[in-house]
Short mmCIF file of C-alpha atoms in Angstrom, two decimals:
data_model
loop_
_atom_site.label_atom_id
_atom_site.label_comp_id
_atom_site.label_asym_id
_atom_site.label_seq_id
_atom_site.Cartn_x
_atom_site.Cartn_y
_atom_site.Cartn_z
CA UNK A 29 -15.17 100.38 107.57
CA UNK A 30 -14.57 96.64 107.86
CA UNK A 31 -15.37 94.30 104.98
CA UNK A 32 -16.11 90.67 105.80
CA UNK A 33 -16.09 88.05 103.04
CA UNK A 34 -16.93 84.41 103.67
CA UNK A 35 -15.43 82.00 101.15
CA UNK A 36 -15.76 78.34 100.29
CA UNK A 37 -14.09 77.18 97.07
CA UNK A 38 -14.28 80.75 95.76
CA UNK A 39 -11.10 80.73 93.67
CA UNK A 40 -12.95 81.77 90.50
CA UNK A 41 -14.19 85.01 92.03
CA UNK A 42 -12.19 86.13 95.04
CA UNK A 43 -9.31 87.91 93.27
CA UNK A 44 -11.66 90.27 91.40
CA UNK A 45 -13.65 90.90 94.56
CA UNK A 46 -10.58 91.77 96.63
CA UNK A 47 -9.21 93.93 93.85
CA UNK A 48 -12.24 96.23 94.14
CA UNK A 49 -11.85 96.90 97.88
CA UNK A 50 -9.18 99.59 97.94
CA UNK A 51 -11.47 101.96 99.88
CA UNK A 52 -11.94 99.60 102.85
CA UNK A 53 -10.13 100.25 106.13
CA UNK A 54 -9.78 96.55 106.85
CA UNK A 55 -10.73 93.39 104.99
CA UNK A 56 -11.21 89.99 106.62
CA UNK A 57 -11.71 86.82 104.62
CA UNK A 58 -13.10 83.91 106.61
CA UNK A 59 -12.57 80.72 104.66
CA UNK A 60 -14.75 77.70 105.37
CA UNK A 61 -12.25 74.96 104.52
CA UNK A 62 -11.81 75.60 100.79
CA UNK A 63 -9.97 72.98 98.76
CA UNK A 64 -9.56 74.87 95.47
CA UNK A 65 -6.75 77.29 96.27
CA UNK A 66 -8.93 80.14 97.53
CA UNK A 67 -6.70 80.78 100.53
CA UNK A 68 -3.57 80.88 98.40
CA UNK A 69 -5.16 83.51 96.15
CA UNK A 70 -6.21 85.60 99.15
CA UNK A 71 -2.73 85.42 100.65
CA UNK A 72 -1.19 86.44 97.34
CA UNK A 73 -3.54 89.33 96.55
CA UNK A 74 -2.71 91.72 99.38
CA UNK A 75 -0.79 91.70 102.63
CA UNK A 76 -3.28 93.97 104.41
CA UNK A 77 -6.08 91.39 104.14
CA UNK A 78 -6.58 89.23 107.21
CA UNK A 79 -7.30 85.60 106.42
CA UNK A 80 -9.03 83.30 108.90
CA UNK A 81 -8.87 79.65 107.88
CA UNK A 82 -11.46 77.34 109.37
CA UNK A 83 -10.57 73.66 109.53
CA UNK A 84 -14.18 72.76 108.69
CA UNK A 85 -17.09 74.56 107.11
CA UNK A 86 -18.91 76.38 109.90
CA UNK A 87 -21.59 77.90 107.72
CA UNK A 88 -22.17 81.50 106.70
CA UNK A 89 -23.52 82.92 109.98
CA UNK A 90 -20.75 81.51 112.17
CA UNK A 91 -18.07 82.68 109.73
CA UNK A 92 -19.52 86.20 109.63
CA UNK A 93 -19.51 86.33 113.43
CA UNK A 94 -15.85 85.33 113.35
CA UNK A 95 -15.15 88.20 111.00
CA UNK A 96 -17.05 90.66 113.16
CA UNK A 97 -15.03 89.61 116.20
CA UNK A 98 -11.77 90.06 114.27
CA UNK A 99 -12.52 93.66 113.19
CA UNK A 100 -13.00 96.95 114.97
CA UNK A 101 -14.43 99.58 112.58
CA UNK A 102 -17.83 101.08 113.51
CA UNK A 103 -19.33 99.87 110.22
CA UNK A 104 -19.27 96.28 108.95
CA UNK A 105 -19.91 95.39 105.31
CA UNK A 106 -20.95 91.85 104.48
CA UNK A 107 -19.89 91.10 100.93
CA UNK A 108 -20.14 87.93 98.88
CA UNK A 109 -16.98 86.69 97.16
CA UNK A 110 -18.76 86.73 93.78
CA UNK A 111 -19.25 90.51 93.89
CA UNK A 112 -17.16 93.38 92.50
CA UNK A 113 -17.65 96.87 93.88
CA UNK A 114 -18.45 99.37 91.14
CA UNK A 115 -18.87 102.52 93.26
CA UNK A 116 -17.90 104.27 96.46
CA UNK A 117 -19.25 102.85 99.72
CA UNK A 118 -19.61 106.27 101.29
CA UNK A 119 -23.40 106.50 100.65
CA UNK A 120 -23.92 103.36 102.73
CA UNK A 121 -21.86 104.85 105.56
CA UNK A 122 -23.94 108.02 105.35
CA UNK A 123 -27.15 105.98 105.50
CA UNK A 124 -25.92 104.16 108.60
CA UNK A 125 -25.23 107.52 110.27
CA UNK A 126 -28.87 108.59 109.95
CA UNK A 127 -30.80 108.71 113.22
CA UNK A 128 -32.08 105.26 114.25
CA UNK A 129 -30.40 103.59 111.25
CA UNK A 130 -29.15 100.07 111.84
CA UNK A 131 -28.13 98.85 108.39
CA UNK A 132 -28.05 99.74 104.71
CA UNK A 133 -27.88 97.78 101.48
CA UNK A 134 -26.70 98.72 98.01
CA UNK A 135 -27.72 97.92 94.47
CA UNK A 136 -26.69 94.56 93.02
CA UNK A 137 -26.43 94.27 89.24
CA UNK A 138 -25.59 91.45 86.87
CA UNK A 139 -22.75 91.43 84.36
CA UNK A 140 -24.81 93.57 81.97
CA UNK A 141 -25.51 96.19 84.60
CA UNK A 142 -29.15 95.16 85.09
CA UNK A 143 -30.53 95.41 88.62
CA UNK A 144 -31.19 92.03 90.25
CA UNK A 145 -34.81 92.85 91.05
CA UNK A 146 -36.37 90.44 93.52
CA UNK A 147 -33.03 89.86 95.23
CA UNK A 148 -31.65 93.36 95.99
CA UNK A 149 -34.20 93.79 98.78
CA UNK A 150 -37.37 92.08 99.87
CA UNK A 151 -40.15 92.45 102.40
CA UNK A 152 -39.99 90.26 105.45
CA UNK A 153 -41.56 86.89 104.64
CA UNK A 154 -45.13 86.61 105.84
CA UNK A 155 -46.71 83.21 106.50
CA UNK A 156 -48.58 83.63 103.19
CA UNK A 157 -45.34 84.38 101.31
CA UNK A 158 -43.69 81.25 102.71
CA UNK A 159 -46.81 79.21 101.99
CA UNK A 160 -46.68 80.30 98.35
CA UNK A 161 -42.99 79.37 98.25
CA UNK A 162 -43.25 75.87 99.69
CA UNK A 163 -46.39 74.97 97.73
CA UNK A 164 -44.61 76.00 94.48
CA UNK A 165 -47.25 78.63 93.69
CA UNK A 166 -44.50 81.18 93.05
CA UNK A 167 -42.84 78.76 90.65
CA UNK A 168 -46.04 78.21 88.67
CA UNK A 169 -47.38 81.78 88.99
CA UNK A 170 -44.40 84.07 89.74
CA UNK A 171 -46.37 87.27 89.11
CA UNK A 172 -48.96 86.56 91.82
CA UNK A 173 -49.62 89.50 94.17
CA UNK A 174 -48.19 87.77 97.25
CA UNK A 175 -44.89 87.10 95.52
CA UNK A 176 -44.78 90.60 94.02
CA UNK A 177 -45.11 92.14 97.48
CA UNK A 178 -42.62 89.74 99.06
CA UNK A 179 -39.92 90.20 96.40
CA UNK A 180 -40.76 93.89 95.84
CA UNK A 181 -41.01 93.24 92.11
CA UNK A 182 -42.72 96.56 91.46
CA UNK A 183 -40.20 98.68 93.37
CA UNK A 184 -37.90 101.06 91.52
CA UNK A 185 -34.29 99.85 92.06
CA UNK A 186 -32.99 103.36 91.36
CA UNK A 187 -34.86 105.02 94.23
CA UNK A 188 -33.55 105.23 97.80
CA UNK A 189 -35.98 103.93 100.40
CA UNK A 190 -36.43 102.24 103.74
CA UNK A 191 -36.61 98.46 103.28
CA UNK A 192 -37.08 95.32 105.34
CA UNK A 193 -34.22 93.11 104.21
CA UNK A 194 -31.48 94.03 101.77
CA UNK A 195 -29.55 91.09 100.35
CA UNK A 196 -26.94 89.74 102.73
CA UNK A 197 -24.58 89.62 99.75
CA UNK A 198 -24.07 93.42 100.02
CA UNK A 199 -25.14 94.65 103.45
CA UNK A 200 -23.57 97.23 105.79
CA UNK A 201 -24.41 97.19 109.49
CA UNK A 202 -23.46 99.33 112.44
CA UNK A 203 -21.25 97.47 114.88
CA UNK A 204 -23.11 98.77 117.93
CA UNK A 205 -26.38 97.49 116.47
CA UNK A 206 -24.83 94.09 115.77
CA UNK A 207 -23.69 94.00 119.37
CA UNK A 208 -27.17 94.96 120.55
CA UNK A 209 -28.96 92.18 118.63
CA UNK A 210 -26.27 89.57 119.22
CA UNK A 211 -24.87 89.10 115.71
CA UNK A 212 -26.03 86.42 113.32
CA UNK A 213 -27.86 83.37 114.64
CA UNK A 214 -25.53 80.44 113.96
CA UNK A 215 -28.33 77.89 114.18
CA UNK A 216 -29.24 78.93 110.63
CA UNK A 217 -26.68 76.75 108.94
CA UNK A 218 -25.21 76.24 106.55
CA UNK A 219 -27.05 78.95 104.55
CA UNK A 220 -30.41 80.70 104.08
CA UNK A 221 -32.61 82.83 106.34
CA UNK A 222 -29.76 83.98 108.60
CA UNK A 223 -29.71 87.44 107.01
CA UNK A 224 -33.52 87.66 107.04
CA UNK A 225 -33.55 86.79 110.74
CA UNK A 226 -30.80 89.35 111.43
CA UNK A 227 -32.62 92.17 109.63
CA UNK A 228 -35.87 91.33 111.39
CA UNK A 229 -34.14 91.48 114.78
CA UNK A 230 -32.54 94.80 113.82
CA UNK A 231 -35.97 96.17 112.96
CA UNK A 232 -37.54 94.77 116.13
CA UNK A 233 -34.81 96.53 118.11
CA UNK A 234 -36.14 99.83 116.76
CA UNK A 235 -33.69 100.52 113.94
CA UNK A 236 -34.34 101.53 110.34
CA UNK A 237 -32.79 99.74 107.35
CA UNK A 238 -32.03 101.74 104.21
CA UNK A 239 -31.46 100.95 100.55
CA UNK A 240 -29.23 103.28 98.52
CA UNK A 241 -28.79 102.62 94.77
CA UNK A 242 -25.76 104.93 94.60
CA UNK A 243 -23.71 102.03 95.98
CA UNK A 244 -23.36 99.40 93.29
CA UNK A 245 -21.79 95.95 93.19
CA UNK A 246 -21.72 93.53 90.28
CA UNK A 247 -22.96 90.16 91.49
CA UNK A 248 -22.59 86.80 89.74
CA UNK A 249 -25.14 84.99 91.91
CA UNK A 250 -25.62 81.34 92.80
CA UNK A 251 -22.10 80.96 94.15
CA UNK A 252 -23.15 79.77 97.59
CA UNK A 253 -25.12 76.74 96.39
CA UNK A 254 -22.85 75.59 93.59
CA UNK A 255 -20.83 73.22 95.74
CA UNK A 256 -23.59 71.41 97.59
CA UNK A 257 -25.91 68.63 96.52
CA UNK A 258 -29.61 68.97 95.81
CA UNK A 259 -30.49 67.13 99.01
CA UNK A 260 -28.24 69.40 101.07
CA UNK A 261 -29.90 72.44 99.51
CA UNK A 262 -33.38 71.13 100.28
CA UNK A 263 -32.46 70.30 103.86
CA UNK A 264 -30.89 73.72 104.39
CA UNK A 265 -33.68 75.74 102.78
CA UNK A 266 -36.69 73.90 104.21
CA UNK A 267 -35.02 73.39 107.58
CA UNK A 268 -34.10 77.05 107.99
CA UNK A 269 -37.54 78.14 106.81
CA UNK A 270 -39.01 76.09 109.65
CA UNK A 271 -36.36 77.43 112.03
CA UNK A 272 -37.29 81.00 111.06
CA UNK A 273 -40.98 80.28 111.58
CA UNK A 274 -40.24 78.79 115.02
CA UNK A 275 -38.52 82.02 116.04
CA UNK A 276 -40.93 84.57 114.62
CA UNK A 277 -44.42 83.10 114.05
CA UNK A 278 -47.18 81.89 116.35
CA UNK A 279 -47.52 78.23 117.30
CA UNK A 280 -50.54 77.73 115.08
CA UNK A 281 -48.79 79.30 112.08
CA UNK A 282 -45.73 77.15 112.65
CA UNK A 283 -47.84 74.01 112.62
CA UNK A 284 -49.54 74.66 109.30
CA UNK A 285 -46.31 75.83 107.68
CA UNK A 286 -44.81 72.49 108.72
CA UNK A 287 -47.71 70.71 107.03
CA UNK A 288 -47.27 72.91 103.95
CA UNK A 289 -43.58 71.96 103.74
CA UNK A 290 -44.53 68.29 103.69
CA UNK A 291 -47.14 68.89 100.98
CA UNK A 292 -44.73 71.02 98.96
CA UNK A 293 -42.02 68.38 99.04
CA UNK A 294 -44.49 65.78 97.79
CA UNK A 295 -45.49 68.14 94.99
CA UNK A 296 -41.81 68.51 94.04
CA UNK A 297 -41.46 64.73 94.07
CA UNK A 298 -44.54 64.33 91.87
CA UNK A 299 -43.24 66.88 89.36
CA UNK A 300 -39.97 64.94 89.17
CA UNK A 301 -41.86 61.69 88.56
CA UNK A 302 -43.76 63.42 85.75
CA UNK A 303 -40.51 64.48 84.15
CA UNK A 304 -40.21 68.07 85.36
CA UNK A 305 -37.18 67.34 87.55
CA UNK A 306 -34.05 65.25 87.75
CA UNK A 307 -33.52 61.90 89.44
CA UNK A 308 -31.34 63.55 92.08
CA UNK A 309 -34.14 66.04 92.86
CA UNK A 310 -36.62 63.19 93.18
CA UNK A 311 -34.35 61.29 95.59
CA UNK A 312 -33.69 64.47 97.57
CA UNK A 313 -37.42 64.99 98.03
CA UNK A 314 -37.88 61.39 99.15
CA UNK A 315 -35.10 61.60 101.72
CA UNK A 316 -36.20 64.93 103.18
CA UNK A 317 -39.81 63.72 103.36
CA UNK A 318 -38.58 60.71 105.35
CA UNK A 319 -36.77 63.03 107.71
CA UNK A 320 -39.96 65.01 108.28
CA UNK A 321 -41.94 61.84 108.83
CA UNK A 322 -39.87 61.07 111.92
CA UNK A 323 -41.12 64.10 113.79
CA UNK A 324 -44.37 65.17 115.35
CA UNK A 325 -45.77 68.66 115.01
CA UNK A 326 -43.92 69.78 118.14
CA UNK A 327 -42.18 72.85 116.84
CA UNK A 328 -38.69 72.50 118.27
CA UNK A 329 -38.35 68.96 117.00
CA UNK A 330 -39.44 69.99 113.51
CA UNK A 331 -36.56 72.39 112.94
CA UNK A 332 -34.02 70.23 114.74
CA UNK A 333 -34.70 67.38 112.34
CA UNK A 334 -33.01 69.24 109.52
CA UNK A 335 -29.65 69.69 111.22
CA UNK A 336 -26.79 69.05 108.79
CA UNK A 337 -23.04 69.24 108.79
CA UNK A 338 -22.93 69.78 105.07
CA UNK A 339 -20.85 72.70 103.84
CA UNK A 340 -21.91 75.92 102.22
CA UNK A 341 -20.13 79.16 102.25
CA UNK A 342 -21.72 82.49 101.60
CA UNK A 343 -25.16 83.95 101.21
CA UNK A 344 -26.40 84.22 97.68
CA UNK A 345 -29.55 83.71 95.85
#
């Protein structure tokens, strides 16, 4: 199997991650212009690891596609740099060999061994789920039934099952299936929704996605957003949410989700004014609202308005 790791200023984590990959046939690290010595650590850790250095940060999806093109094994494992494998990967390979299987995800745990419920796997986002997200309903009422279904909060993390979208931080895919669906969509940049879109396209192509808790990786979490500003995060998350809706929802649904994004950003701004957020969050809301104000409800223009060249490296929650 081929392991693909996308890094950006991942010096704190990458050595431990690479040290846990002795069972992999080939490992490719695609670095998105790190400035903290990540590449030097990778080069020092093992000679069998292939390092691809990008001169600029191309985003997670583009870097993963680079890694896929540089490998040849029939199975490709996407792994975040802030993970450490704690088990054999053979169960994921076995899951991918099942008839009609397209991908399989493993169990992510924190440093205490607790399953990262709500992140390990989720249902595909429905318009209602995204509406609850952007209107901050999930923030104020996290146990609501829509959020529980979306994040699979009632699911047993120790039971194998078919799922919609395992976390892209620990996801194995069949190479022939990746070729069939065209890899990751690089318009989802720098991060967020690219793995959701990929899994949805895998499912639409007629393949099953499995979850197997026998494969375990310890996951720090939050690594991918640590190096970007609040405004960059808002632009990436809201912009890619709209991009996802443009690809997979009806025109009418896209229009009211766009309106909901505008309302949700104003709610965030109001909470900041009332003292429930920082000054940088308040300014980020203002700037992203201004960006939205420059566009009509024509769907293509909505998503395009959030284009950014800001860097982010790997997919994490």
